[in-house]
mmCIF file of the C-alpha atoms, coordinates in Angstrom:
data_MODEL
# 
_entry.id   MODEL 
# 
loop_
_atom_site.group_PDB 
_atom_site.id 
_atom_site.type_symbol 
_atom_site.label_atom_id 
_atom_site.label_alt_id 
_atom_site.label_comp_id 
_atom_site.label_asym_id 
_atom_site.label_entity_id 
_atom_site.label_seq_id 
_atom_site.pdbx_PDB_ins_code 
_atom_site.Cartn_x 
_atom_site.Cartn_y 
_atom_site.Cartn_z 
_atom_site.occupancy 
_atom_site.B_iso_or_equiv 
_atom_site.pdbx_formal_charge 
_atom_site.auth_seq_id 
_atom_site.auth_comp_id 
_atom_site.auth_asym_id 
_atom_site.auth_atom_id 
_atom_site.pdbx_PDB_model_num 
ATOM 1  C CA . UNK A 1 1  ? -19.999 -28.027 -22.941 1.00 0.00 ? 1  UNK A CA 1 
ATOM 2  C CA . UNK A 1 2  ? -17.462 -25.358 -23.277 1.00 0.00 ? 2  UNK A CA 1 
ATOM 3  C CA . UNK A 1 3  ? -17.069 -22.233 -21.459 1.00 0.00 ? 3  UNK A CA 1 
ATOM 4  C CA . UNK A 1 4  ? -17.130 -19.212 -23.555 1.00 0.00 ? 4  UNK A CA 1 
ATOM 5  C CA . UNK A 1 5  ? -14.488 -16.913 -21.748 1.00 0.00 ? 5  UNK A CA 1 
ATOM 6  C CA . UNK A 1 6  ? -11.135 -15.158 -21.994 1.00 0.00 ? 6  UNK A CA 1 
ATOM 7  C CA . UNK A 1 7  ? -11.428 -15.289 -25.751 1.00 0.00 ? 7  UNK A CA 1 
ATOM 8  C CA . UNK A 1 8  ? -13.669 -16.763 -28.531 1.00 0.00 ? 8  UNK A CA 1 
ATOM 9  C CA . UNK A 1 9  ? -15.653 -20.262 -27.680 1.00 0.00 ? 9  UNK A CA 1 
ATOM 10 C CA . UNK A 1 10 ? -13.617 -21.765 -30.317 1.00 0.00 ? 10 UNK A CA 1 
ATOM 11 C CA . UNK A 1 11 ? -10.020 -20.857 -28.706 1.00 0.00 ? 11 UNK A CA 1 
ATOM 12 C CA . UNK A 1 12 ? -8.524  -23.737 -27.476 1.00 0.00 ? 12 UNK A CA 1 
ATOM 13 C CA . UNK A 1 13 ? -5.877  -22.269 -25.263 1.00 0.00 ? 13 UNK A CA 1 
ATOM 14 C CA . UNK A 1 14 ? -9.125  -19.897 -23.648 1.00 0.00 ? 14 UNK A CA 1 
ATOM 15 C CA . UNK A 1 15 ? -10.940 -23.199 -22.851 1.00 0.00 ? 15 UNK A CA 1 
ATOM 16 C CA . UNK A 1 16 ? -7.734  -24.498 -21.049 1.00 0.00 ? 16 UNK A CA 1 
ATOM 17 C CA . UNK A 1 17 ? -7.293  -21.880 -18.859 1.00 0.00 ? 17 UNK A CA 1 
ATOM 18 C CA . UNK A 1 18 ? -11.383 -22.008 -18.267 1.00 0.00 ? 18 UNK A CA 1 
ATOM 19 C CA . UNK A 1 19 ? -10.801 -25.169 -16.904 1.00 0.00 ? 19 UNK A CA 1 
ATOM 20 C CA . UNK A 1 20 ? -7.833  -24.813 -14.961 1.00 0.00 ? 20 UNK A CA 1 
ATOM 21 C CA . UNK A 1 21 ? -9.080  -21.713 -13.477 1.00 0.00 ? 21 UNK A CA 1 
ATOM 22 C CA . UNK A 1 22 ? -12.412 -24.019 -12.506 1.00 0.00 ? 22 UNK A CA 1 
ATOM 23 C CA . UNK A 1 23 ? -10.251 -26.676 -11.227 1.00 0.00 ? 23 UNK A CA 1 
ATOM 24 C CA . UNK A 1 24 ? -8.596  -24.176 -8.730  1.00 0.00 ? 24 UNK A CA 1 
ATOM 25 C CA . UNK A 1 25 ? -11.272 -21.896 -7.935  1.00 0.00 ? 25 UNK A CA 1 
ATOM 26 C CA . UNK A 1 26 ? -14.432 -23.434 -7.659  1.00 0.00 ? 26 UNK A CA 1 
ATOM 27 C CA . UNK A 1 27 ? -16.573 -20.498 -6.783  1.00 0.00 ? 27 UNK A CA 1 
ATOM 28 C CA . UNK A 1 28 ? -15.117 -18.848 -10.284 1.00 0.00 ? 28 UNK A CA 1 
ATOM 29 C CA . UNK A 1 29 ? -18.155 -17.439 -12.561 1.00 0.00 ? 29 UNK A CA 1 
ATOM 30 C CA . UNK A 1 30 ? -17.991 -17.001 -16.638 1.00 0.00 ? 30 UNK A CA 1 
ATOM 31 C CA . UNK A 1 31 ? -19.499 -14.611 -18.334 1.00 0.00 ? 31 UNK A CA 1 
ATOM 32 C CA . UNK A 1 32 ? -20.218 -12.682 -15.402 1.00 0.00 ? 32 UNK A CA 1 
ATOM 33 C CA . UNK A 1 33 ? -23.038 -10.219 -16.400 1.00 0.00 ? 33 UNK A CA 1 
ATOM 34 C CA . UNK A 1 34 ? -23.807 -6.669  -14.975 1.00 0.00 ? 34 UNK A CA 1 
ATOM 35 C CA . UNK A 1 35 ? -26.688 -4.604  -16.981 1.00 0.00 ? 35 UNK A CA 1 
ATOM 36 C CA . UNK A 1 36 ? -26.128 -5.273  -20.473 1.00 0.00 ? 36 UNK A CA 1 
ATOM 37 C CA . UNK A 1 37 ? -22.117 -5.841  -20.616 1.00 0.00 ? 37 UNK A CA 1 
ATOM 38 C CA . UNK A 1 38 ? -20.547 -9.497  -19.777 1.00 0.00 ? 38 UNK A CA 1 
ATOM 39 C CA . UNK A 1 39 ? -17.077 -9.906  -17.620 1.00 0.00 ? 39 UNK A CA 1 
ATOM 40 C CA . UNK A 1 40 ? -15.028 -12.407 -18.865 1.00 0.00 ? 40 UNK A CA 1 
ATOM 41 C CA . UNK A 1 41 ? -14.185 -13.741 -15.179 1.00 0.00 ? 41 UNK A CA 1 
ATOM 42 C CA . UNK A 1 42 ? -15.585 -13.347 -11.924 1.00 0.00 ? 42 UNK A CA 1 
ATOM 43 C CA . UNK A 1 43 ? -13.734 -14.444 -8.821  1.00 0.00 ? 43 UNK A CA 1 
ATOM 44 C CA . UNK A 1 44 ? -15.134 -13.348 -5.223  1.00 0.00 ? 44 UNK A CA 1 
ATOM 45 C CA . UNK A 1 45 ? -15.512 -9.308  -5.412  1.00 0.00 ? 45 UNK A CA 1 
ATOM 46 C CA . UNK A 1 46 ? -12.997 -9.567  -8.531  1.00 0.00 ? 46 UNK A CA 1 
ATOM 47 C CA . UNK A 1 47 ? -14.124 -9.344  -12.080 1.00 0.00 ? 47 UNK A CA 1 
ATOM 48 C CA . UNK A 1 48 ? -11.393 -10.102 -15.338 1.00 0.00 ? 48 UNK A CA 1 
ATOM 49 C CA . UNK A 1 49 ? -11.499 -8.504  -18.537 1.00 0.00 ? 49 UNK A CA 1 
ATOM 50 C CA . UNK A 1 50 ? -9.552  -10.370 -20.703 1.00 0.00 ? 50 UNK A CA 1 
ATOM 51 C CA . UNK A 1 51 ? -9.544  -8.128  -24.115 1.00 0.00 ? 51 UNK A CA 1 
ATOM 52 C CA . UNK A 1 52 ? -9.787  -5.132  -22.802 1.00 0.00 ? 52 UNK A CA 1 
ATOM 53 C CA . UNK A 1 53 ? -8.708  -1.568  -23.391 1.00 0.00 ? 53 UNK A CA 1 
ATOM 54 C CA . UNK A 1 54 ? -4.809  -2.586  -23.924 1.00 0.00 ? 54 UNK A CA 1 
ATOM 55 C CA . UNK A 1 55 ? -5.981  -5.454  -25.904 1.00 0.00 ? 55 UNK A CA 1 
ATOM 56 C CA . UNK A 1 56 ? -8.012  -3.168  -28.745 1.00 0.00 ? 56 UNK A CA 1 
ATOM 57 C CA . UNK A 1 57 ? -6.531  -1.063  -31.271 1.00 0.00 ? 57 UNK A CA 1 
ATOM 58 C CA . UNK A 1 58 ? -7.137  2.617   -31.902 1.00 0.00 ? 58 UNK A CA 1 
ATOM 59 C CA . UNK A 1 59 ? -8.843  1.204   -34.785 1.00 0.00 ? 59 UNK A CA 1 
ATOM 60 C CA . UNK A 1 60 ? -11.587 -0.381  -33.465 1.00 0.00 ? 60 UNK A CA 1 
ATOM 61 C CA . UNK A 1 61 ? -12.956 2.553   -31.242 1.00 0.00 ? 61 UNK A CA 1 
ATOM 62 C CA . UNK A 1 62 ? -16.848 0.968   -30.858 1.00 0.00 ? 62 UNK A CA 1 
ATOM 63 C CA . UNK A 1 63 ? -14.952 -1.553  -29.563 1.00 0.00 ? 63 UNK A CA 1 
ATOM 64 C CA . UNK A 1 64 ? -13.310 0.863   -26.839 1.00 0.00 ? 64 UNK A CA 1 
ATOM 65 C CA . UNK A 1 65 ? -15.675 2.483   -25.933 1.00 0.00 ? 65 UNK A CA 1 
ATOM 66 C CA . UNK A 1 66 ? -17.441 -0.567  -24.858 1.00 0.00 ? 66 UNK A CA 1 
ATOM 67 C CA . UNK A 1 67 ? -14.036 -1.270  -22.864 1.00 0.00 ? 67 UNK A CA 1 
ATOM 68 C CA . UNK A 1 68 ? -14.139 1.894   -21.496 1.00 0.00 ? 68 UNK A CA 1 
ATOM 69 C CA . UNK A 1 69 ? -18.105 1.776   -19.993 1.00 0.00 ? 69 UNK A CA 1 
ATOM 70 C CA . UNK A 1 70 ? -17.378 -1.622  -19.156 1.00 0.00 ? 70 UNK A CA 1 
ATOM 71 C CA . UNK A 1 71 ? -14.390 -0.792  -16.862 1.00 0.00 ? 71 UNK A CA 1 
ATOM 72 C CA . UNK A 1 72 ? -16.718 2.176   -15.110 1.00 0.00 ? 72 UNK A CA 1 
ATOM 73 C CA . UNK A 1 73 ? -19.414 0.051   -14.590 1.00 0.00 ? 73 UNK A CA 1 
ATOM 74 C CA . UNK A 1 74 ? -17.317 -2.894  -12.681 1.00 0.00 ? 74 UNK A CA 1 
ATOM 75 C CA . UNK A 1 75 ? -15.356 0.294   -10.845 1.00 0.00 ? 75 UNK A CA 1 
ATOM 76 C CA . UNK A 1 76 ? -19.002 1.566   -9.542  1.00 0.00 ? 76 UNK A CA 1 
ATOM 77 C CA . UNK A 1 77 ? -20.378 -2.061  -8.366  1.00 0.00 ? 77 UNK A CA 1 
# 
């Protein structure tokens, strides 16, 4: 089964790095949920956004605002 992470399910390079970041950190949790949004990567107190703010254009602004509540909400837990 793969790991949707770090990109779309179907991205072969994001289910690489899945796997080697598995491989070297065992404890390392997908999809890491908090309320409603999902963090691409959690590791210990640590949580990974891989498209993220710098990732998104100006053009898709639903899509940063999403970014942008997501990053507050891992900042306040």
């Amino acid at each position: 089964s793969k790991i949707s992470s770090c990109g779309c399910i179907n991205n072969n390079k994001s289910t690489r790095l899945n796997r080697i970041i598995k491989e070297r950190f065992g404890d390392a949790e997908f999809e890491f949920k908090i309320g409603k949004y999902a963090y691409d990567i959690k590791l210990n107190n640590l949580l990974i956004e891989c498209h993220g703010l710098r990732y998104h254009s100006t053009e898709l602004r639903d899509s940063r605002e999403i970014d942008r509540k997501k990053r507050r909400l891992a900042i306040e837990n």
